Coordinates of C-alpha atoms and ligand atoms in Angstrom, one line a residue:
X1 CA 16.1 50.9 137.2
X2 CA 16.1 49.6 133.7
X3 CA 16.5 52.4 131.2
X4 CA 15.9 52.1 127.7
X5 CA 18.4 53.9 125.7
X6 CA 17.6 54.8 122.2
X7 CA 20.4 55.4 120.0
X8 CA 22.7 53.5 123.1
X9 CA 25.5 52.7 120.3
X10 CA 25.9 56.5 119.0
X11 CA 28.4 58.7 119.9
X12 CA 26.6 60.0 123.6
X13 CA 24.3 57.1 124.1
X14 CA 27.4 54.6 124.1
X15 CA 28.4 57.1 127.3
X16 CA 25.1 57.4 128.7
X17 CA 25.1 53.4 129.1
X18 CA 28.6 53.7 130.9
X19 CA 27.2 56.4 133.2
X20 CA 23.8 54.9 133.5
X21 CA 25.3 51.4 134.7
X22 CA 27.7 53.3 136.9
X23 CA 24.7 54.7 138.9
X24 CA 23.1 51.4 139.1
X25 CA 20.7 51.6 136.4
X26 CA 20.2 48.8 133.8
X27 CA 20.7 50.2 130.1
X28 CA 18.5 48.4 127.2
X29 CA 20.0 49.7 124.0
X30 CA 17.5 49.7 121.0
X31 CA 19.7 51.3 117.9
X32 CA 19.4 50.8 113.8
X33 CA 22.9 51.2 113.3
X34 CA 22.0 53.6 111.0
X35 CA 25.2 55.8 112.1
X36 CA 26.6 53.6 114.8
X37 CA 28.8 50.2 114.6
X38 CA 28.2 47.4 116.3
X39 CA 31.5 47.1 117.4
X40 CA 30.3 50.0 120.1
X41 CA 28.5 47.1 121.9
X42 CA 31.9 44.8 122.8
X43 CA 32.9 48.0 124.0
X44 CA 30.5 49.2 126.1
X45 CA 30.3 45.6 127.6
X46 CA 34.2 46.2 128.1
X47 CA 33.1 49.6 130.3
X48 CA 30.4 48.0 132.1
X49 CA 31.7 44.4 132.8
X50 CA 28.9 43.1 131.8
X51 CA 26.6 42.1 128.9
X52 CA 24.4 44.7 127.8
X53 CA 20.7 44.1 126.2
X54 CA 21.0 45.2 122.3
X55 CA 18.1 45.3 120.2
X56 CA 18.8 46.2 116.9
X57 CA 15.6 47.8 115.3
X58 CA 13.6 51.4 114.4
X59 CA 12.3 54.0 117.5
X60 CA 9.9 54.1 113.8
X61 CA 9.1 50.6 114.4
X62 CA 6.0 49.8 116.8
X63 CA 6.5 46.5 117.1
X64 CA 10.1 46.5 117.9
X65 CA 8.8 49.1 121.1
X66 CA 6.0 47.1 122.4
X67 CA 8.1 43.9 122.2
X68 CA 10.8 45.6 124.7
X69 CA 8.3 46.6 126.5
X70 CA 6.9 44.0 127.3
X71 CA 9.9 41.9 127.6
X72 CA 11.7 44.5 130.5
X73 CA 9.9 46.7 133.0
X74 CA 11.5 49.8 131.9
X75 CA 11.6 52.3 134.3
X76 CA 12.6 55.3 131.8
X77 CA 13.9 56.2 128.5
X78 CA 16.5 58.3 127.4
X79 CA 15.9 59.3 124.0
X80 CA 19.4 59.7 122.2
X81 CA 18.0 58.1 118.8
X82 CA 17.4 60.3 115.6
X83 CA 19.8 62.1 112.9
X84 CA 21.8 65.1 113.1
X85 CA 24.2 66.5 110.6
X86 CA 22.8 70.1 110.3
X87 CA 24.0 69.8 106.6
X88 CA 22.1 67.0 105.5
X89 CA 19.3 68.0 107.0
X90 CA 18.9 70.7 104.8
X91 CA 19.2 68.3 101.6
X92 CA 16.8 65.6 102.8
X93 CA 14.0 67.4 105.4
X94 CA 12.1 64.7 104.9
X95 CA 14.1 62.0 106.4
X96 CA 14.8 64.2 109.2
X97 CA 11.3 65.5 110.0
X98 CA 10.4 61.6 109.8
X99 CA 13.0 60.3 112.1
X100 CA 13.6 63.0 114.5
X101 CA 9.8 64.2 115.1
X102 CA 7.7 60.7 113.8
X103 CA 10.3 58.6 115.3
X104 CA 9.6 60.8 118.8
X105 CA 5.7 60.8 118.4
X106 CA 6.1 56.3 118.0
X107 CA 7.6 56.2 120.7
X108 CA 5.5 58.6 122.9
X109 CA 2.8 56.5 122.2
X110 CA 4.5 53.6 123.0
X111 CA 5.6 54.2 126.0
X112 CA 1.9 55.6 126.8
X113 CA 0.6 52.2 126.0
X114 CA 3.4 50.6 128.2
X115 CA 2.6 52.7 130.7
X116 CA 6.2 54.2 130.8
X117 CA 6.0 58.0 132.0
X118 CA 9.8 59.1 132.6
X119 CA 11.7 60.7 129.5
X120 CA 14.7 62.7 128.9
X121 CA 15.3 63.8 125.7
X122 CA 18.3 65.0 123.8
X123 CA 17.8 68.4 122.4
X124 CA 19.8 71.0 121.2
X125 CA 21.2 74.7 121.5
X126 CA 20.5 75.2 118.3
X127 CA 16.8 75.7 119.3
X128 CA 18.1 79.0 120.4
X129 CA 19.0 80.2 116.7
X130 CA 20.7 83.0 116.4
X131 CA 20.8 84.3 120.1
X132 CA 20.1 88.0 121.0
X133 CA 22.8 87.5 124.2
X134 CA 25.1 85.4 125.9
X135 CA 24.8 83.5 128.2
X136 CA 21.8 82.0 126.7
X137 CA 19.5 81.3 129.7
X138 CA 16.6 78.5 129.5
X139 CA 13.7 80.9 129.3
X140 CA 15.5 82.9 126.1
X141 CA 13.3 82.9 122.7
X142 CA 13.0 79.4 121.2
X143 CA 12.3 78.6 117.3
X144 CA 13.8 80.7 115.3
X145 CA 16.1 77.9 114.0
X146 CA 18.1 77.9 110.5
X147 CA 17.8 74.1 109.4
X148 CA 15.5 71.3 109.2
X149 CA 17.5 69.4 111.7
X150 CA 17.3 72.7 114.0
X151 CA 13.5 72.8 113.4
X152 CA 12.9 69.1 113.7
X153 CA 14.4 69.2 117.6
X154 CA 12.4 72.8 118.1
X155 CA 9.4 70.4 116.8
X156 CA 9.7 67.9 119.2
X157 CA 9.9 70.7 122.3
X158 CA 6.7 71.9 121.2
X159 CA 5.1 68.3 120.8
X160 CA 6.4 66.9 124.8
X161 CA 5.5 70.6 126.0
X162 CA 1.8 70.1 125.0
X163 CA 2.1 66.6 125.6
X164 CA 3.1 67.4 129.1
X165 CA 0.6 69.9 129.3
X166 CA -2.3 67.0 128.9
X167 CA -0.2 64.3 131.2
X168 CA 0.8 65.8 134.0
X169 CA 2.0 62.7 135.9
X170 CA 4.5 62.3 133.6
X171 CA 8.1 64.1 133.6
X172 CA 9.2 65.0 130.5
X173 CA 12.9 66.6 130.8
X174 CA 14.3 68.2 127.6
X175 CA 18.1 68.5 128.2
X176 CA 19.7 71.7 125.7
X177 CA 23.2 70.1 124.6
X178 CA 25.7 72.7 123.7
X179 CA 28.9 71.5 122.1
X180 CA 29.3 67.6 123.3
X181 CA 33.0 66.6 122.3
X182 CA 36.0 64.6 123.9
X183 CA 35.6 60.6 124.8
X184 CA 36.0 58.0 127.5
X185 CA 39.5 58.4 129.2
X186 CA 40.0 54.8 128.4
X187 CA 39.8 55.2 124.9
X188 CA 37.5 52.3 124.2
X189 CA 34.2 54.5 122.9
X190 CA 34.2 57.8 121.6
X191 CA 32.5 59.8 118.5
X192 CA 33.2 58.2 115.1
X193 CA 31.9 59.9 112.0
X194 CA 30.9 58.7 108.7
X195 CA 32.7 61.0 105.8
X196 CA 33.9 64.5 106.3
X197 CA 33.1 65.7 110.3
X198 CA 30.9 68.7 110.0
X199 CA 31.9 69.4 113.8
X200 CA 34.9 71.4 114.7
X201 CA 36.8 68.3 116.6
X202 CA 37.0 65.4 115.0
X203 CA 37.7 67.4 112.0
X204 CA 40.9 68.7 114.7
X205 CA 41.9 65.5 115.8
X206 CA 41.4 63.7 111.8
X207 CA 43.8 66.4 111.3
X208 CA 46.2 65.9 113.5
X209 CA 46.1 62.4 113.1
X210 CA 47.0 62.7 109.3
X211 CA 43.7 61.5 107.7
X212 CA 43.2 65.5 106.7
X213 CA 45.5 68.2 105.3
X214 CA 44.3 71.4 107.1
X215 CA 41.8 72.8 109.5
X216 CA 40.1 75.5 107.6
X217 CA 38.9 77.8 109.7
X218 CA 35.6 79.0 108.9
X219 CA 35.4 82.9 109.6
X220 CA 37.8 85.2 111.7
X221 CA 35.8 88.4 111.0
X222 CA 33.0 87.7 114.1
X223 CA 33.0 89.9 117.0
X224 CA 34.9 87.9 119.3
X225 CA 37.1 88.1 121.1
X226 CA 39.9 86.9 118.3
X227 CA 37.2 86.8 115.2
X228 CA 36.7 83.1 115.1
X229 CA 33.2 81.5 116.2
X230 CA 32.8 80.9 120.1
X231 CA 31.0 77.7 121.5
X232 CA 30.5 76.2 124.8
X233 CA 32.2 73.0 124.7
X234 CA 31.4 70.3 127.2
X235 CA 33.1 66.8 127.5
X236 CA 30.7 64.2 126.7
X237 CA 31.6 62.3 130.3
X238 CA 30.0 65.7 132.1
X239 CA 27.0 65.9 129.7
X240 CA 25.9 62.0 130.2
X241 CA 26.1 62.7 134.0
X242 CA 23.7 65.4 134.0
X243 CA 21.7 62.7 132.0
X244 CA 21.9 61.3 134.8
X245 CA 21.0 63.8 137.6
X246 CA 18.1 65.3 135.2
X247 CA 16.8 61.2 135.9
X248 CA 17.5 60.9 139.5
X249 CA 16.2 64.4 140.1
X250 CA 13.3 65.3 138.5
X251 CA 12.6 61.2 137.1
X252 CA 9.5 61.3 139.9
X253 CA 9.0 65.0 139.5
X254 CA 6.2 65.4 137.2
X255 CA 5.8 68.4 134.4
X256 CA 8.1 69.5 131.8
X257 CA 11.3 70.0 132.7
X258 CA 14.2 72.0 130.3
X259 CA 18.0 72.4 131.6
X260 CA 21.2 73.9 129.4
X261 CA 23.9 71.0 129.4
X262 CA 26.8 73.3 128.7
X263 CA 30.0 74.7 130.9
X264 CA 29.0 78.8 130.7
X265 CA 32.8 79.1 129.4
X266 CA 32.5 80.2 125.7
X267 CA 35.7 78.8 123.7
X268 CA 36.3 80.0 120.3
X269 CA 38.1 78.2 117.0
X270 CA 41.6 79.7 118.2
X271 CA 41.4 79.1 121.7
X272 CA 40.6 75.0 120.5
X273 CA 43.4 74.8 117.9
X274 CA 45.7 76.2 120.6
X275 CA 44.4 73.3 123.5
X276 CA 45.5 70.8 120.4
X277 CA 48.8 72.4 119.9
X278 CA 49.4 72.2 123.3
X279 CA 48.4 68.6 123.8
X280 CA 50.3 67.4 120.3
X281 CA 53.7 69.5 121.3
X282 CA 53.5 70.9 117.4
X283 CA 51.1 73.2 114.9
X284 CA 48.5 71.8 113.4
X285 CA 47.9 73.1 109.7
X286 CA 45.0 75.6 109.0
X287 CA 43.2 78.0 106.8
X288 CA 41.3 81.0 107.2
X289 CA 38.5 80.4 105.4
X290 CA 35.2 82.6 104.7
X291 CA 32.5 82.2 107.3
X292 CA 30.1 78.9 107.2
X293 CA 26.4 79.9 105.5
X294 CA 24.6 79.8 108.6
X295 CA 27.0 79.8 111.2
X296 CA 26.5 82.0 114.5
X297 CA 29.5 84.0 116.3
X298 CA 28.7 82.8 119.6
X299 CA 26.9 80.7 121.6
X300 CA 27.4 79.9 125.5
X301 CA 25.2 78.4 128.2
X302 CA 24.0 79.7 131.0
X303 CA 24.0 76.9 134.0
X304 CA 22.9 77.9 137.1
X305 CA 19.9 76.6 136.9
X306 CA 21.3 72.7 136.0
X307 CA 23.7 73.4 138.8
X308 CA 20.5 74.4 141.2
X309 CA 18.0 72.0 140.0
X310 CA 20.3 68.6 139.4
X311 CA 23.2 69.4 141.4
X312 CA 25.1 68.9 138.3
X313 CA 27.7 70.9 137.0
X314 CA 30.6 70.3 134.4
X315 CA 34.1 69.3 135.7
X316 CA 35.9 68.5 133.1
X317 CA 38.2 71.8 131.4
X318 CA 39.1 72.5 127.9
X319 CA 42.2 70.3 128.2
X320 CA 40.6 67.4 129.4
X321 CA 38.1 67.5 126.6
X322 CA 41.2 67.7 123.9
X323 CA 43.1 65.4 125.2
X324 CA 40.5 62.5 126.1
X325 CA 39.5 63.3 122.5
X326 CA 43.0 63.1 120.7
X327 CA 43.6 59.7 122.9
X328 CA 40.1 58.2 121.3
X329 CA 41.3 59.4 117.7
X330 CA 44.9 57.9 118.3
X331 CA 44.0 54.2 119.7
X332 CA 41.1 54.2 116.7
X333 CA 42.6 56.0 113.8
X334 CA 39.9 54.9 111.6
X335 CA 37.0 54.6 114.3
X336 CA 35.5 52.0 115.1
X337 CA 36.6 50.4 112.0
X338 CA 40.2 50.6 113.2
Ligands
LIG1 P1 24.9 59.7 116.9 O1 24.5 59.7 115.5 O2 26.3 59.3 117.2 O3 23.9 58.7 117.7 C1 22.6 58.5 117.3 C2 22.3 57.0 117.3 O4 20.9 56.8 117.0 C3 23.1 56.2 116.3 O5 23.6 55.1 117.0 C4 22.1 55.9 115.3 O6 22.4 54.6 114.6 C5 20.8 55.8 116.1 N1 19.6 56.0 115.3 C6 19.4 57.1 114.4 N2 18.1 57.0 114.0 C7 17.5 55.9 114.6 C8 16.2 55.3 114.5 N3 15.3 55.8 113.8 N4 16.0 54.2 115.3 C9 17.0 53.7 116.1 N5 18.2 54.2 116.2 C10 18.5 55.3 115.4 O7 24.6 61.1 117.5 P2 25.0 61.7 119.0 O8 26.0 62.7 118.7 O9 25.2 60.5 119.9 O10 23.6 62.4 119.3 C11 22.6 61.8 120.1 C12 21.4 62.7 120.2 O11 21.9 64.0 120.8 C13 20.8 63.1 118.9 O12 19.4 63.1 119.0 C14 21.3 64.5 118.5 O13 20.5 65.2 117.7 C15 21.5 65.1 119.9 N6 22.5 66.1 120.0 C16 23.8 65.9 119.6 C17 24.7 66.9 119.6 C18 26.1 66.6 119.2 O14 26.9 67.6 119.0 N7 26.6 65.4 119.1 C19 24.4 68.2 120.0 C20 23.0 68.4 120.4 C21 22.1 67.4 120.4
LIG2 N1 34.5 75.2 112.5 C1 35.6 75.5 111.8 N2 36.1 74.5 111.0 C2 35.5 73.3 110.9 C3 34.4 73.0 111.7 C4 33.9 74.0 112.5 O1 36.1 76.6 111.8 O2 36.0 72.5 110.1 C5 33.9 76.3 113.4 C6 32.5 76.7 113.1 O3 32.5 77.7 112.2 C7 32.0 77.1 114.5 C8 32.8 76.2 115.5 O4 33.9 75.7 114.7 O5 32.4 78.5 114.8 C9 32.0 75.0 116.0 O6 31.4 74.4 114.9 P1 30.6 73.0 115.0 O7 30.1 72.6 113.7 O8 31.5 72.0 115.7 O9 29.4 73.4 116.0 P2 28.2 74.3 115.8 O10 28.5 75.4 114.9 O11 27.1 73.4 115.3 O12 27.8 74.8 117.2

């Protein structure tokens, strides 16, 4: 099946196109580049051993969507495409309310027009907020997020549940990432962010690699089980696979579907640094730090029903994840730009 992938050059859609041609499928990458490099194409071609279908263009952009559609009979999308950094989106809501939830709605009504009525698309943990307990299940309270970003992903939910709601031929799967990290095993595509990293590991392995001092640690005061924030961290290879088996399984099951990508084990800031010691064979510099405004103390997934549903699970452990990350961060020093 040909799959469009929006956002096919970022950090997870570059993967998804791996996985995707691995299962067969075709992968048509539509990206701005807007926090991708191009370089990510050559790559992904590398993976795939093949060429793979680039348009460079907006999910904002009409024409640019009507144009692949009519050029490929796309079979689905997978909806990777929009902005992130939690941060920023609390200094520019507009951009992200515009690119993340207009961007969505464009191409919702493309794909209507095309005729196009499978999509998966990537949403987040952090619709949970603040969670009353863990393991966070699917059906747990939704919306009570802390950041425009957060909202903006909540947003969408609530615009393919009643969209859903009014098309019930289509299936509409919203996939929950927890904490996506590590990188192909070969080392050819991995994440690769612009400025500072906001996430706890490339700020590890731009650490260890020498293009930062110290690790500050934000918080060791949470109750935790040592005091520093706890996440669910999944490698990146396991989270594009359910990708995946969310298309293969419930792609000609219509409704709304919503599945946790996450492993159920919660891993705190200790536990992490200690995986990196272990894979570097030294210490790597940090700080305790006061705790980061609007940071949670823990977060973990609750899986069965991905495992029941898709037949997907996570395979890869907390050492894989490090390592396949520090191997990424040592061949490209500088990212993609290396
Ligand atoms: P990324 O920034 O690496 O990839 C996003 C890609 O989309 C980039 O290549 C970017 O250039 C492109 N893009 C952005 N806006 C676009 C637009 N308007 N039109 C076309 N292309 C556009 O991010 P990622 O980590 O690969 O995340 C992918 C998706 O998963 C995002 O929607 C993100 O919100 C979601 N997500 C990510 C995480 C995470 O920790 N990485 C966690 C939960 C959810
Ligand atoms: N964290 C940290 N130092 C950093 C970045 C993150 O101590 O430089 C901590 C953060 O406080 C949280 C965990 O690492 O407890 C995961 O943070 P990340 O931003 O990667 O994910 P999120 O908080 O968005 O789930």
């Amino acid at each position: 099946m040909k799959v469009l992938v929006t956002g096919g050059c970022g950090y997870i859609g570059s993967h998804a196109c791996v996985a995707l041609a691995a299962a067969g499928h075709e992968p048509i990458v539509l990206d701005n580049f807007s926090n991708s490099n191009p370089k990510a194409v050559g790559r992904i071609e590398k993976l795939i051993g093949r060429s793979l279908v680039v348009y460079q263009g907006d999910i904002r952009d009409r024409l640019v969507l009507d144009c692949i559609f009519e050029q490929h009979r796309i079979g689905a999308v997978m909806h990777f495409a929009g902005l992130k950094a939690v941060g920023e989106s609390v200094a520019k809501p507009l951009e992200y309310y515009d690119n993340n939830l207009s961007g969505t709605l464009n191409l919702l009504a493309a794909m209507r027009a095309a005729h196009i009525y499978r999509l998966i698309f990537s949403s987040s943990a952090t619709v949970y907020g603040d969670p009353l307990t863990v393991p966070i299940s699917e059906t747990a309270q939704t919306g009570a997020t802390t950041n425009p970003y957060g909202t903006s992903k909540h947003m969408v939910e609530s615009c393919l549940r009643d969209f859903s709601a009014a098309n019930p031929d289509w299936s509409i799967t919203l996939l929950r990432y927890f904490n996506p990290i590590g990188a192909h095993p070969s080392g050819l595509i991995g994440e690769d962010p612009t400025g500072i990293p906001n996430n706890l590991m490339p700020f590890i392995t731009q650490v260890a690699i020498g293009r930062r001092d110290t690790l500050s640690i934000f918080g060791n005061d949470y109750p935790t089980h040592d005091g520093t924030g706890v996440r669910d961290y999944i490698h990146v290879q396991d989270l594009v696979e359910g990708h995946v088996a969310a298309l293969e399984e419930r792609g000609n099951v219509s409704g709304l579907h919503v599945y946790n990508l996450g492993t159920g084990n919660g891993v705190s800031v200790l536990d992490m640094v200690a995986a990196m010691n272990k894979v570097l064979g030294r210490e790597l510099p940090v700080r305790i730090e006061p705790r980061r405004a609007g940071d949670i103390a823990q977060c973990f997934a609750e899986v069965d029903k991905a495992e029941k549903e898709l037949g997907w699970s996570a395979n890869h452990d907390l050492m894989d994840m490090v390592e396949h990350s520090w191997n990424w961060q040592q061949r490209n020093p500088n990212g993609y730009q290396s």
